[in-house]
Coordinates of C-alpha atoms and ligand atoms in Angstrom, one line a residue:
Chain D
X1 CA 62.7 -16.4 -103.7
X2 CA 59.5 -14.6 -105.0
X3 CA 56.2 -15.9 -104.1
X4 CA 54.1 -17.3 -107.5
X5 CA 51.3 -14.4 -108.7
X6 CA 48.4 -14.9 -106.4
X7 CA 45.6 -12.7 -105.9
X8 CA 44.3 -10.6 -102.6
X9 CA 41.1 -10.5 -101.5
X10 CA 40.7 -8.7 -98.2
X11 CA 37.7 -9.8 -96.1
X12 CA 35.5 -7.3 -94.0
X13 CA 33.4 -9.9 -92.3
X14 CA 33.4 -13.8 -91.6
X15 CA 30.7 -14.3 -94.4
X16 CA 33.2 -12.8 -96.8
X17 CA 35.2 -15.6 -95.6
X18 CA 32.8 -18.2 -95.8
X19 CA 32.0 -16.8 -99.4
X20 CA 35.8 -16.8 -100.7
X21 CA 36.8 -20.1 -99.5
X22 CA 33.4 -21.6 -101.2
X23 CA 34.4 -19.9 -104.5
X24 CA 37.9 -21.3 -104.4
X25 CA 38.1 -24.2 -102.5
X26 CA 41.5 -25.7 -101.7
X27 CA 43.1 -22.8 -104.2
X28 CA 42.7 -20.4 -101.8
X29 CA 44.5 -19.5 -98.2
X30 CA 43.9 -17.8 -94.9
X31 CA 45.8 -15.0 -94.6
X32 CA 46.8 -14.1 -90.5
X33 CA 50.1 -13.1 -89.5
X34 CA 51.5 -14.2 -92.5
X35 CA 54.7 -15.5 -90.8
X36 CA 54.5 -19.2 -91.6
X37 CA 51.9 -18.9 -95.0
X38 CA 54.3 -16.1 -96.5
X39 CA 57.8 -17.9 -95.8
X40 CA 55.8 -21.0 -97.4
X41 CA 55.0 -18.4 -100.5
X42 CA 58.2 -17.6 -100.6
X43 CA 59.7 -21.0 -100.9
X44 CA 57.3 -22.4 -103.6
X45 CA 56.4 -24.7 -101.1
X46 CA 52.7 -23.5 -101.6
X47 CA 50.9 -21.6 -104.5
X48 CA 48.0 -20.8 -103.8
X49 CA 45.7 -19.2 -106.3
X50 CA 44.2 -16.5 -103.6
X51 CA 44.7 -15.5 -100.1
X52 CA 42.2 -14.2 -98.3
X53 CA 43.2 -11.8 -95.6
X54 CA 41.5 -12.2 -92.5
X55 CA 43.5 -9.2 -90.2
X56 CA 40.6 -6.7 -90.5
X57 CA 37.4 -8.5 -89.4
X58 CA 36.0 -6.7 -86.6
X59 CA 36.2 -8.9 -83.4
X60 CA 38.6 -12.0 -84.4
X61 CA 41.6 -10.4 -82.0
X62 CA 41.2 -9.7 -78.5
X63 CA 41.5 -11.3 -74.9
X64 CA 38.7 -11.4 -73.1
X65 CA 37.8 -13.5 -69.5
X66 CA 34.7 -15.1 -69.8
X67 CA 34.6 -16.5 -66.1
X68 CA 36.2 -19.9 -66.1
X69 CA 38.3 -19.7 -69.4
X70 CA 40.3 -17.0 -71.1
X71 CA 39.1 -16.4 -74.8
X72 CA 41.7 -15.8 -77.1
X73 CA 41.1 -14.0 -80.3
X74 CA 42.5 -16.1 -83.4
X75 CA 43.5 -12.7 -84.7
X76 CA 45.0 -11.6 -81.6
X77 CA 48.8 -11.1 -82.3
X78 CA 51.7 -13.1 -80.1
X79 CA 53.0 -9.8 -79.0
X80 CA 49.5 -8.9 -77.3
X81 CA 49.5 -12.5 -75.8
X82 CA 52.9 -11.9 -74.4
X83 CA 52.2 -8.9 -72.8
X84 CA 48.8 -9.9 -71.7
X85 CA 48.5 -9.4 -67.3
X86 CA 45.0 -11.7 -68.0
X87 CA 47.0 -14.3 -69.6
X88 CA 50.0 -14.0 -67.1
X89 CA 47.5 -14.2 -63.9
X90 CA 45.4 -17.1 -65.4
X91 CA 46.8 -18.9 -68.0
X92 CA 51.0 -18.4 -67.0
X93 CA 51.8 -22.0 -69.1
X94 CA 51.3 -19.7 -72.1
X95 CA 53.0 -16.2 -70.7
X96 CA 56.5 -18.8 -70.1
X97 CA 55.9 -20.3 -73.4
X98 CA 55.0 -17.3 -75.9
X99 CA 59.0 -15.3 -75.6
X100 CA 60.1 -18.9 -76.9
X101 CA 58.0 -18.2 -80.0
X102 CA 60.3 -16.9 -83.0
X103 CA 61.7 -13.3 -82.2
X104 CA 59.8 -9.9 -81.4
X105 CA 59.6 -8.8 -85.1
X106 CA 57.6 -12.1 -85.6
X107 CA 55.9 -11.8 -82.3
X108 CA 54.6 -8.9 -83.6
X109 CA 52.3 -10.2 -86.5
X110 CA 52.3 -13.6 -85.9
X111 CA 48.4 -14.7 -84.1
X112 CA 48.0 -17.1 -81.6
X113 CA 45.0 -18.3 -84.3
X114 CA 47.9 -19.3 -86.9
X115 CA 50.4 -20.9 -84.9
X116 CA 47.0 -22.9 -84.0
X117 CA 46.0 -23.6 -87.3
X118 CA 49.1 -24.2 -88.9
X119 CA 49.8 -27.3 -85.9
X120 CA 53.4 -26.9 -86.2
X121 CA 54.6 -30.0 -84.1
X122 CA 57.8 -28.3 -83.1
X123 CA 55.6 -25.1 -82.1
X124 CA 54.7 -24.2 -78.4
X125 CA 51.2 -22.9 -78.3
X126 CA 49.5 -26.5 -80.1
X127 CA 51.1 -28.0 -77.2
X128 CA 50.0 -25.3 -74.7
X129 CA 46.0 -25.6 -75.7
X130 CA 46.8 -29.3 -75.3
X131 CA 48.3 -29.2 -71.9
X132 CA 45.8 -26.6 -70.5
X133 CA 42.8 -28.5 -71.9
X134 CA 41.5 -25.5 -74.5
X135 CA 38.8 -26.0 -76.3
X136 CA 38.8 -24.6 -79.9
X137 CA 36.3 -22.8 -81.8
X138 CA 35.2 -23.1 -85.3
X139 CA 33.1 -21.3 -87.7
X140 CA 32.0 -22.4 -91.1
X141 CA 29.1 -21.7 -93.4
X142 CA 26.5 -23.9 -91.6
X143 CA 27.6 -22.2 -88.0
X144 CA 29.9 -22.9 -85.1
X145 CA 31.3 -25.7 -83.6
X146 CA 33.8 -26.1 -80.5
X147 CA 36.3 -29.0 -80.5
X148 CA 38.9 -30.2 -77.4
X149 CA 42.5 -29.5 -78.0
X150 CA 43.1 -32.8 -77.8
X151 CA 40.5 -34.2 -81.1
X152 CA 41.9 -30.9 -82.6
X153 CA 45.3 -31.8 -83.6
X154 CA 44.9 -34.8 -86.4
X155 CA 48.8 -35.0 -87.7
X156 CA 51.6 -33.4 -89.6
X157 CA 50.0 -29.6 -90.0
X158 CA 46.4 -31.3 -89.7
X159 CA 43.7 -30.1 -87.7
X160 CA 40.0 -30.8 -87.6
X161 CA 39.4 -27.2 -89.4
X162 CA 37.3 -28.7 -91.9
X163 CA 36.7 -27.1 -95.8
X164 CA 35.1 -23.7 -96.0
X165 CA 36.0 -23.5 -91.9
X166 CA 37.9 -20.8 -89.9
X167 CA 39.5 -21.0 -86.4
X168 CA 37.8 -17.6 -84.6
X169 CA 39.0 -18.4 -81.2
X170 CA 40.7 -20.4 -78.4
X171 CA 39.5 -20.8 -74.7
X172 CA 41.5 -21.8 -72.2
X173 CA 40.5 -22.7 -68.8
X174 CA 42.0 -20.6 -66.0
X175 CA 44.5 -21.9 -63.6
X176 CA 43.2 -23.5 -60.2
X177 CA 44.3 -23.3 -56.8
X178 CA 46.6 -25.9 -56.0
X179 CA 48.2 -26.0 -59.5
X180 CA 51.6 -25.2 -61.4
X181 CA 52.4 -24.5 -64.4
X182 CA 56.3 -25.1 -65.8
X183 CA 57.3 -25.0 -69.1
X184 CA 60.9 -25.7 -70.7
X185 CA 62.6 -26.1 -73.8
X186 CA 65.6 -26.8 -76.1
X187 CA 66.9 -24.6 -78.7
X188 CA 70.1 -24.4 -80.1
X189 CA 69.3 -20.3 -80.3
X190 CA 67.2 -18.6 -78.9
X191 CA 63.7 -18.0 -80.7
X192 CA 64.7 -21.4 -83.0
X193 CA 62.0 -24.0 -82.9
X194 CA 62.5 -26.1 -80.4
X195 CA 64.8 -29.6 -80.5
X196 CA 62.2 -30.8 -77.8
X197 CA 60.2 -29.0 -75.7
X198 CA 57.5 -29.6 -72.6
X199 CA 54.6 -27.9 -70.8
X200 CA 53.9 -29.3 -67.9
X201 CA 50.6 -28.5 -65.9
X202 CA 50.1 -30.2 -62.4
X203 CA 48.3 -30.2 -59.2
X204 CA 50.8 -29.6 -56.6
X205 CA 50.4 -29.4 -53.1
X206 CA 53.1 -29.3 -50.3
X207 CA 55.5 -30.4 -52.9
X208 CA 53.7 -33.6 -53.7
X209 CA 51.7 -34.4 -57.3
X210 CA 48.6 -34.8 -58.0
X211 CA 46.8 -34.9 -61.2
X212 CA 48.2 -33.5 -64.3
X213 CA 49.4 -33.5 -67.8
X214 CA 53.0 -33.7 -69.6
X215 CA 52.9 -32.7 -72.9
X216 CA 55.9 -32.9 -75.6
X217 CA 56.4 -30.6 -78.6
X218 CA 58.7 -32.0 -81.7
X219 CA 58.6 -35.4 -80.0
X220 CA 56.0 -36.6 -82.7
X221 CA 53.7 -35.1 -85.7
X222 CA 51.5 -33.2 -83.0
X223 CA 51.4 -32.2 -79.4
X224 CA 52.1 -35.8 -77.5
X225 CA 51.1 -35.9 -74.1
X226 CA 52.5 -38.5 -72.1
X227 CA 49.6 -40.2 -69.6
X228 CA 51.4 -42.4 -68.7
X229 CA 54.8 -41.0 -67.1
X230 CA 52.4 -38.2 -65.8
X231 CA 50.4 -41.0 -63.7
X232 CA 53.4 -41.9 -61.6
X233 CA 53.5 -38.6 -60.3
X234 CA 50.5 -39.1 -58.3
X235 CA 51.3 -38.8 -54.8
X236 CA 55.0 -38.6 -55.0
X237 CA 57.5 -36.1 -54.0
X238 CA 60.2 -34.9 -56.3
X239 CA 63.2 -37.2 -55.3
X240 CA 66.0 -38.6 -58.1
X241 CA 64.3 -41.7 -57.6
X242 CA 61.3 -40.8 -58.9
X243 CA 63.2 -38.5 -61.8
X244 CA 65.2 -41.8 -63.0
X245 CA 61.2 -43.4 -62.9
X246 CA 60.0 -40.8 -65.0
X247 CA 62.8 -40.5 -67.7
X248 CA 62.4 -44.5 -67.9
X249 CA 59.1 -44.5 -68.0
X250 CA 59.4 -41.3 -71.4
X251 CA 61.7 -43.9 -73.0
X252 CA 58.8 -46.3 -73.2
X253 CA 56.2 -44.2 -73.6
X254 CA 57.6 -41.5 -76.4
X255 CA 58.4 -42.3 -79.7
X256 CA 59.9 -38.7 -81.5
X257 CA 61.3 -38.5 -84.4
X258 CA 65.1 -38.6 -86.2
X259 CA 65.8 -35.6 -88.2
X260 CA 68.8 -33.2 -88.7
X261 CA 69.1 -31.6 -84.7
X262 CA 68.4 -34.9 -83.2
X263 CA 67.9 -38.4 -83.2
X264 CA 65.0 -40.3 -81.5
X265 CA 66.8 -41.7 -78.7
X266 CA 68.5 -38.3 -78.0
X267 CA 65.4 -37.0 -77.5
X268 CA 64.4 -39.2 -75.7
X269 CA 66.9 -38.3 -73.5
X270 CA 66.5 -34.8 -73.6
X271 CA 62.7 -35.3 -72.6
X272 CA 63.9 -37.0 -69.2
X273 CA 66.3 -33.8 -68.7
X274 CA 63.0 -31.1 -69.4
X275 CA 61.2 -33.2 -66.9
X276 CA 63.6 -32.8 -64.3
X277 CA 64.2 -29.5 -64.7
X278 CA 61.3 -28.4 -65.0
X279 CA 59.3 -30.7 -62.2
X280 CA 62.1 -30.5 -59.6
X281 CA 61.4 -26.2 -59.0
X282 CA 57.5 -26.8 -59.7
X283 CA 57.8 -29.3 -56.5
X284 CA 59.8 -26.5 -54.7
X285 CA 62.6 -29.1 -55.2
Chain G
X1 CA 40.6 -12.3 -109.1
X2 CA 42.7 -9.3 -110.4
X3 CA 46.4 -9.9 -108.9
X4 CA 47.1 -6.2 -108.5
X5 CA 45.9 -3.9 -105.7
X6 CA 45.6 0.2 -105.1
X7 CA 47.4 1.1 -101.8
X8 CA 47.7 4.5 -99.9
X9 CA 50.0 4.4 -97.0
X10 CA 52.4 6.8 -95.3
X11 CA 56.0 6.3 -95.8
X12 CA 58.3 7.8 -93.2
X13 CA 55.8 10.6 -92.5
X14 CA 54.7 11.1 -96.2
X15 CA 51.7 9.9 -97.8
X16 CA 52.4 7.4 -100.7
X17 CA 50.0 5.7 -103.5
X18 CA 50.7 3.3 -105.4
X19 CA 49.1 -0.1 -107.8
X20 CA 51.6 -3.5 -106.4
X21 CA 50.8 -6.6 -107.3
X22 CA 49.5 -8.9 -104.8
X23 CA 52.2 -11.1 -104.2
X24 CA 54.7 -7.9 -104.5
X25 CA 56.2 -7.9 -100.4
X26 CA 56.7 -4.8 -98.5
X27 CA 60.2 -4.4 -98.2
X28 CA 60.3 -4.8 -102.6
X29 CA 57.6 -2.6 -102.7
X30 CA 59.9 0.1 -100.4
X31 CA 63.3 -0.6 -102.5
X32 CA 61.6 -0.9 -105.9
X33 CA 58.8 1.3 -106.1
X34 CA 59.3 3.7 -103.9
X35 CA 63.6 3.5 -104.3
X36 CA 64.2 3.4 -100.5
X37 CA 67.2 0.6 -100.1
X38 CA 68.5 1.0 -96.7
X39 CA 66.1 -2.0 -95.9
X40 CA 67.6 -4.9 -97.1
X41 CA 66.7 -8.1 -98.5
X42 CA 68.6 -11.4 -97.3
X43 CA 66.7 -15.1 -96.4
X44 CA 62.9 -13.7 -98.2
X45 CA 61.7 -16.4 -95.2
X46 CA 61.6 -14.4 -92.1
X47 CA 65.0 -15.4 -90.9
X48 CA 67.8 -13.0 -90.7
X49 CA 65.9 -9.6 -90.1
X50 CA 67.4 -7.9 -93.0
X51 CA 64.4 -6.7 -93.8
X52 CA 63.0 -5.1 -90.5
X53 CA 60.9 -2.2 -90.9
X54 CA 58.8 -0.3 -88.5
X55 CA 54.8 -1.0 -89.1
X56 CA 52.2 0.9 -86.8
X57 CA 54.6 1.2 -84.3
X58 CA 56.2 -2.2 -84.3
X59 CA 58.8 -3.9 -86.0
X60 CA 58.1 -6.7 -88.5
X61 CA 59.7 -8.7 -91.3
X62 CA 59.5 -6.6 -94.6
X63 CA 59.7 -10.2 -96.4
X64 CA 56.8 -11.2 -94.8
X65 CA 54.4 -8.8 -94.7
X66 CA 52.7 -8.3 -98.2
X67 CA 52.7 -4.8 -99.6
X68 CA 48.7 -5.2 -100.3
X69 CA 48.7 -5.9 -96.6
X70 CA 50.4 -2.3 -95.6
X71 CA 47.5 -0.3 -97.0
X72 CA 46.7 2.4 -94.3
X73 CA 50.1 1.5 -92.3
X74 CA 52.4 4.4 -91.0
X75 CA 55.8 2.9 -92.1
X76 CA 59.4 3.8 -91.0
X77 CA 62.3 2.9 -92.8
X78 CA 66.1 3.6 -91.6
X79 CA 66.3 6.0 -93.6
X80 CA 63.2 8.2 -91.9
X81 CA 64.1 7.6 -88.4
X82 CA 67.4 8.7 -89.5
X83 CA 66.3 12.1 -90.7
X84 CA 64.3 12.5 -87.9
X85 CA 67.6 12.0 -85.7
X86 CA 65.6 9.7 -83.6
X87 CA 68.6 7.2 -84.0
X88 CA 71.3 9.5 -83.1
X89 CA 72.9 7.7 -80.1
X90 CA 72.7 4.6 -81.3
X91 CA 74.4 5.1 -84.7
X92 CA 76.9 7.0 -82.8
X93 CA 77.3 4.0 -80.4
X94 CA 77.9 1.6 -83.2
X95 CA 79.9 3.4 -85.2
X96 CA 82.6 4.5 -82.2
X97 CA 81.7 0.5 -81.2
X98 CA 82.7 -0.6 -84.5
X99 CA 79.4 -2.4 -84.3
X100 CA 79.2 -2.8 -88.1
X101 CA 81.5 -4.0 -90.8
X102 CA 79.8 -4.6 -93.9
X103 CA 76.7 -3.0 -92.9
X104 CA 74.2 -5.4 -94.2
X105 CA 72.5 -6.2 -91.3
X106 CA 72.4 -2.7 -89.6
X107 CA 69.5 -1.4 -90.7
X108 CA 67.1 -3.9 -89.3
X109 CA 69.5 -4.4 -86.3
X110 CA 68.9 -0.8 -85.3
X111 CA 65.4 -0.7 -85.8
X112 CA 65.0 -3.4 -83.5
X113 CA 67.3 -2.3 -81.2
X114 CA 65.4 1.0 -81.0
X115 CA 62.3 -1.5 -80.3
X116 CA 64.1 -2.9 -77.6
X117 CA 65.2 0.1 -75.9
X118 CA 61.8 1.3 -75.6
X119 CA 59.7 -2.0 -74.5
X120 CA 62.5 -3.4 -72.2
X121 CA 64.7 -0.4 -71.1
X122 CA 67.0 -2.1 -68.5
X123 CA 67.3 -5.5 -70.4
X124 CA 70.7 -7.3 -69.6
X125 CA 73.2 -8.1 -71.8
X126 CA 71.3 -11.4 -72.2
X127 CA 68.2 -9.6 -72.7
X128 CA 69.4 -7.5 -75.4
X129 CA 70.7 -11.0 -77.1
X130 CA 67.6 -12.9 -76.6
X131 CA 65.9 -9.7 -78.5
X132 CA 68.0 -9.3 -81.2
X133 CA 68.4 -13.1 -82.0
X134 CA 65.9 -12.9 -84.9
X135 CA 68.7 -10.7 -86.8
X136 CA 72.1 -12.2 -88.3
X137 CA 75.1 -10.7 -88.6
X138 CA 77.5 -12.3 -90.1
X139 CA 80.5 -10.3 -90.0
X140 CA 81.0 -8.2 -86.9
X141 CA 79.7 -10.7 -83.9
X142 CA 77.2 -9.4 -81.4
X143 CA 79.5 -8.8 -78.9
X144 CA 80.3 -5.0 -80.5
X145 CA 76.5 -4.6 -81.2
X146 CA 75.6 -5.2 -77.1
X147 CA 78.0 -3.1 -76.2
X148 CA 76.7 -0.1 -78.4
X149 CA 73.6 -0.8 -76.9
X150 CA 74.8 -0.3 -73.4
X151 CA 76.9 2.9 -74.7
X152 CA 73.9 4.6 -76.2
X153 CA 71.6 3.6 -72.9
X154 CA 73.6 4.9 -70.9
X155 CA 74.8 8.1 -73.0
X156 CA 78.3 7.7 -72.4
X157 CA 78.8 8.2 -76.4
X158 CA 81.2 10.4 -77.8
X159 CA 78.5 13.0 -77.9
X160 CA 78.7 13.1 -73.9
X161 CA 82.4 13.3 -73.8
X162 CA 82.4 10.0 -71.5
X163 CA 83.9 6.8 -72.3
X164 CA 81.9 3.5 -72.0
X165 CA 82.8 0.7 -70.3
X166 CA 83.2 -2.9 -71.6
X167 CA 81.8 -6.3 -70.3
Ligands
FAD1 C1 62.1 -17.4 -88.5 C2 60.9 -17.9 -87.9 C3 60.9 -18.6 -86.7 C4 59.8 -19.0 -86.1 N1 59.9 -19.7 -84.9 C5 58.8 -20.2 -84.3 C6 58.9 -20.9 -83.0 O1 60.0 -21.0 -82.4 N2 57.7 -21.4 -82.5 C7 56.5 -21.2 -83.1 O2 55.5 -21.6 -82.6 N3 56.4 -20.5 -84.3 C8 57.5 -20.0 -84.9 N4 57.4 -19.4 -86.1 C9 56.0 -19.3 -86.7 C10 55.2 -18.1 -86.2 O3 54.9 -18.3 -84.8 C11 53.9 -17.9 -86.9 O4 53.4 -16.7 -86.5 C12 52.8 -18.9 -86.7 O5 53.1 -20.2 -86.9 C13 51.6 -18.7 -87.7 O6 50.8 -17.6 -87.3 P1 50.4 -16.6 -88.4 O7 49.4 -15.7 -87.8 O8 51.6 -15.9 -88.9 O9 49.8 -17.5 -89.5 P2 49.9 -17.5 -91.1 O10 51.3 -17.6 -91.5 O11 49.1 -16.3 -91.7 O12 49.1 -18.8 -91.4 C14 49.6 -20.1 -91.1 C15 48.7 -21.2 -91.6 O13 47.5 -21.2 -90.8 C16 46.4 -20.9 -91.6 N5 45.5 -20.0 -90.7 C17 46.0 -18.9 -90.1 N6 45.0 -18.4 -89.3 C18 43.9 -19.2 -89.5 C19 42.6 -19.2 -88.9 N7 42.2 -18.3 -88.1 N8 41.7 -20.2 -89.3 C20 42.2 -21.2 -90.2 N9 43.4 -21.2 -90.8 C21 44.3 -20.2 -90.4 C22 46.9 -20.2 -92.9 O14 46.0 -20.5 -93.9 C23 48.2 -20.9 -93.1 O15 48.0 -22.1 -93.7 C24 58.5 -18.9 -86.7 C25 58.4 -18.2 -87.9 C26 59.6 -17.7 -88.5 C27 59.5 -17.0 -89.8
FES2 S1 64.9 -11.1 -95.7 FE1 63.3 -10.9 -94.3 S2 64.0 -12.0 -92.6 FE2 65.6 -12.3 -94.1
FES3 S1 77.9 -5.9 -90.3 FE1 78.0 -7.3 -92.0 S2 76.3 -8.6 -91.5 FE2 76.4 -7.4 -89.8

């Protein structure tokens, strides 16, 4: 289908932003990669009266290191997160996780900004800044403010991005000695959102757990992370004894939901399989 | 807010102007305004790659990229980087592979094969899969398609004289 009419304002600045959105309130959109907002368009399932493209602002793309974290540009497309040797050496959750996103051609416009903002439950890089601890930043009229991944992500496609307010940018704390990243998921094709997916992000050391966090994408309406199951890890080698513990323990503790690819209880399922699969080679297993 | 916008772009190596509406996408703008069809228009959601089209470099989905958007861009269409031969093996390839039938989905499959076979050179059969799972065909299987990928890699096409092998 064709989109309804809308109009286009392109901003040069982030007080163009700020200006637009205060003009037009909830009719108007943020324009980033476009490839959620314009499917959306092209559904119906959204008509918004103006879309205000954000692609040329000066400084909204780009990975930089800042010392302890890794700053990610909102604007900074999934192709050049990808491809990123920063991003592969310090944050490598995200490197496993981004060729699991869509397909190249979508790679190549979509921004890790808008699969941030738009808090796709089934999408992998909400439940990557969640794993990984990110902290997000916000800019609005009145100035900036930075909130945890974890406060960030309020529900279906809800975020704390409040009226008038932009995402700019994602930090992510660089990996530690003496952790591991693994990430799985399942797809029916390749490049489909997933069925159920995990990142997983753990001290290991001499193939025993330590600290760490589990965290579950289209197991609920937002990245769920899973305190519990990851608390038995503590201490433990990977055995199948502890692997039947922890896909018990997921039955209890997730609660994902039935729709057309899977039911709740296959999930929950499924989510015992990732962990093993993906715990068992992190543990050198 | 006026719903029409002034764009200036190049088209497969020539400079185009033109006044879309806003909400107009690039791949209509290309087969309606500027009467280049060989992209094609199938899901208008990002889904089957019908649409790809080369932007700056890079392939992306014509349906959902707008047209106001491609002010400034250096487009390619298949029917530019076919002039410039640029695609010669690999049309050869899929032809002698019989890696079309209908010929709906070739356009964007060869653009982002092309893509492919600069970024990841020695991908594996899998790898060339994985890459072009973002575009549908829904008549000849992708079994043909890989294989004229590996003919025109390895320029065993009929233009060489040598035969290719099969997997
Ligand atoms: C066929 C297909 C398959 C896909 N598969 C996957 C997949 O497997 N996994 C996955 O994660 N994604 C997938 N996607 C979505 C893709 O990753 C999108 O790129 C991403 O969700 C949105 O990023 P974008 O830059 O394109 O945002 P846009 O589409 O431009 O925007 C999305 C939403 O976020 C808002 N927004 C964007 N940027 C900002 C900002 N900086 N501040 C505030 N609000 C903002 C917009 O207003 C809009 O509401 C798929 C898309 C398609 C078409
Ligand atoms: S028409 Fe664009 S992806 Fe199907
Ligand atoms: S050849 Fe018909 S869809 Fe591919």
């Amino acid at each position: 289908m064709k989109p309804a009419p809308y109009g286009y304002a392109r901003a040069a600045t982030l007080d163009d932003v700020f200006s637009l959105l205060a003009e037009h309130g909830e009719d108007a959109k943020i324009l980033a990669g476009g490839q959620s907002l314009m499917a959306t368009l092209n559904m119906r399932l959204s008509e918004p009266e103006v879309l205000i493209d954000i692609n040329r602002i000066d400084g909204l793309a780009g990975i930089q290191d800042t010392g302890d974290t890794i700053r990610i540009g909102a604007m900074t497309r999934h192709v050049d997160v990808e491809e990123s040797d920063v991003i592969a050496t310090h944050a490598p959750l995200i490197t496993a996780a981004m060729e699991h996103v869509a397909h190249p051609a979508i790679r190549n416009r979509g921004t890790f900004g808008g699969s941030i903002a738009f808090a796709d439950p089934a999408a992998e890089m909400p439940a990557c800044a969640v794993a990984l601890g990110a902290t997000m930043h916000i800019a609005g009229k009145g100035g900036t403010r930075d909130i945890p991944a974890t406060d960030f992500f309020k529900g279906l496609y809800e975020t704390a991005i409040g009226e008038g307010e932009i995402l700019t940018a994602v930090s992510v704390p660089k990996i530690t000695a003496g952790w591991k990243s693994g990430f799985m998921e399942l797809a029916r094709r390749h490049g489909d959102y997933a069925i159920i997916g995990l990142c997983a992000h753990l001290q290991v050391s001499d193939g025993k757990f330590g600290d760490g966090s589990l965290v579950f994408f289209n197991a609920g309406d937002r990245p769920v992370s899973a305190p519990l199951t990851a608390a038995l890890l503590n201490e433990q080698n990977w055995s199948d004894e502890l692997s039947e513990k922890l896909s018990a323990s997921l039955k209890d503790e997730l609660d994902p939901p039935d729709d057309l690819n899977a039911d709740g209880p296959m999930r929950k399922h499924l989510a015992g399989v990732l962990v093993k699969r993906t715990l068992a080679p992190m543990a050198g297993a | 807010m006026d719903k029409n916008v002034d764009i200036s772009l190049t088209i497969n190596g020539e400079k185009v102007t033109g006044r879309v509406e806003a909400r107009t996408n690039l791949v209509d703008f290309l087969r309606y305004d500027v009467g280049l069809t060989g992209s094609h228009v199938g899901c208008e959601h990002g889904v089957c790659g019908a649409c790809t089209v080369r932007v700056d470099g890079r392939i992306v989905r014509g349906c959902l990229m707008a047209a106001a958007q491609a002010d400034g861009a250096d487009v390619w269409t298949i029917e530019g980087v076919t002039e410039t031969g640029e695609m010669k093996p690999l049309q050869e390839a899929f032809v002698e592979r019989n890696a079309l039938q209908c010929g709906f989905c070739t356009p964007g499959m060869l653009l982002t094969i092309a893509e492919l076979m600069e970024r990841k050179p020695d991908a594996s059969r899998d790898e060339i899969r994985e890459f072009i799972s973002g575009n549908y065909c829904r008549c000849t299987g992708y079994q043909a398609i890989v294989d004229a990928v590996e003919m025109a890699r390895k320029g065993t096409g009929k233009s060489t004289g040598a035969k290719g092998d099969s997997a």
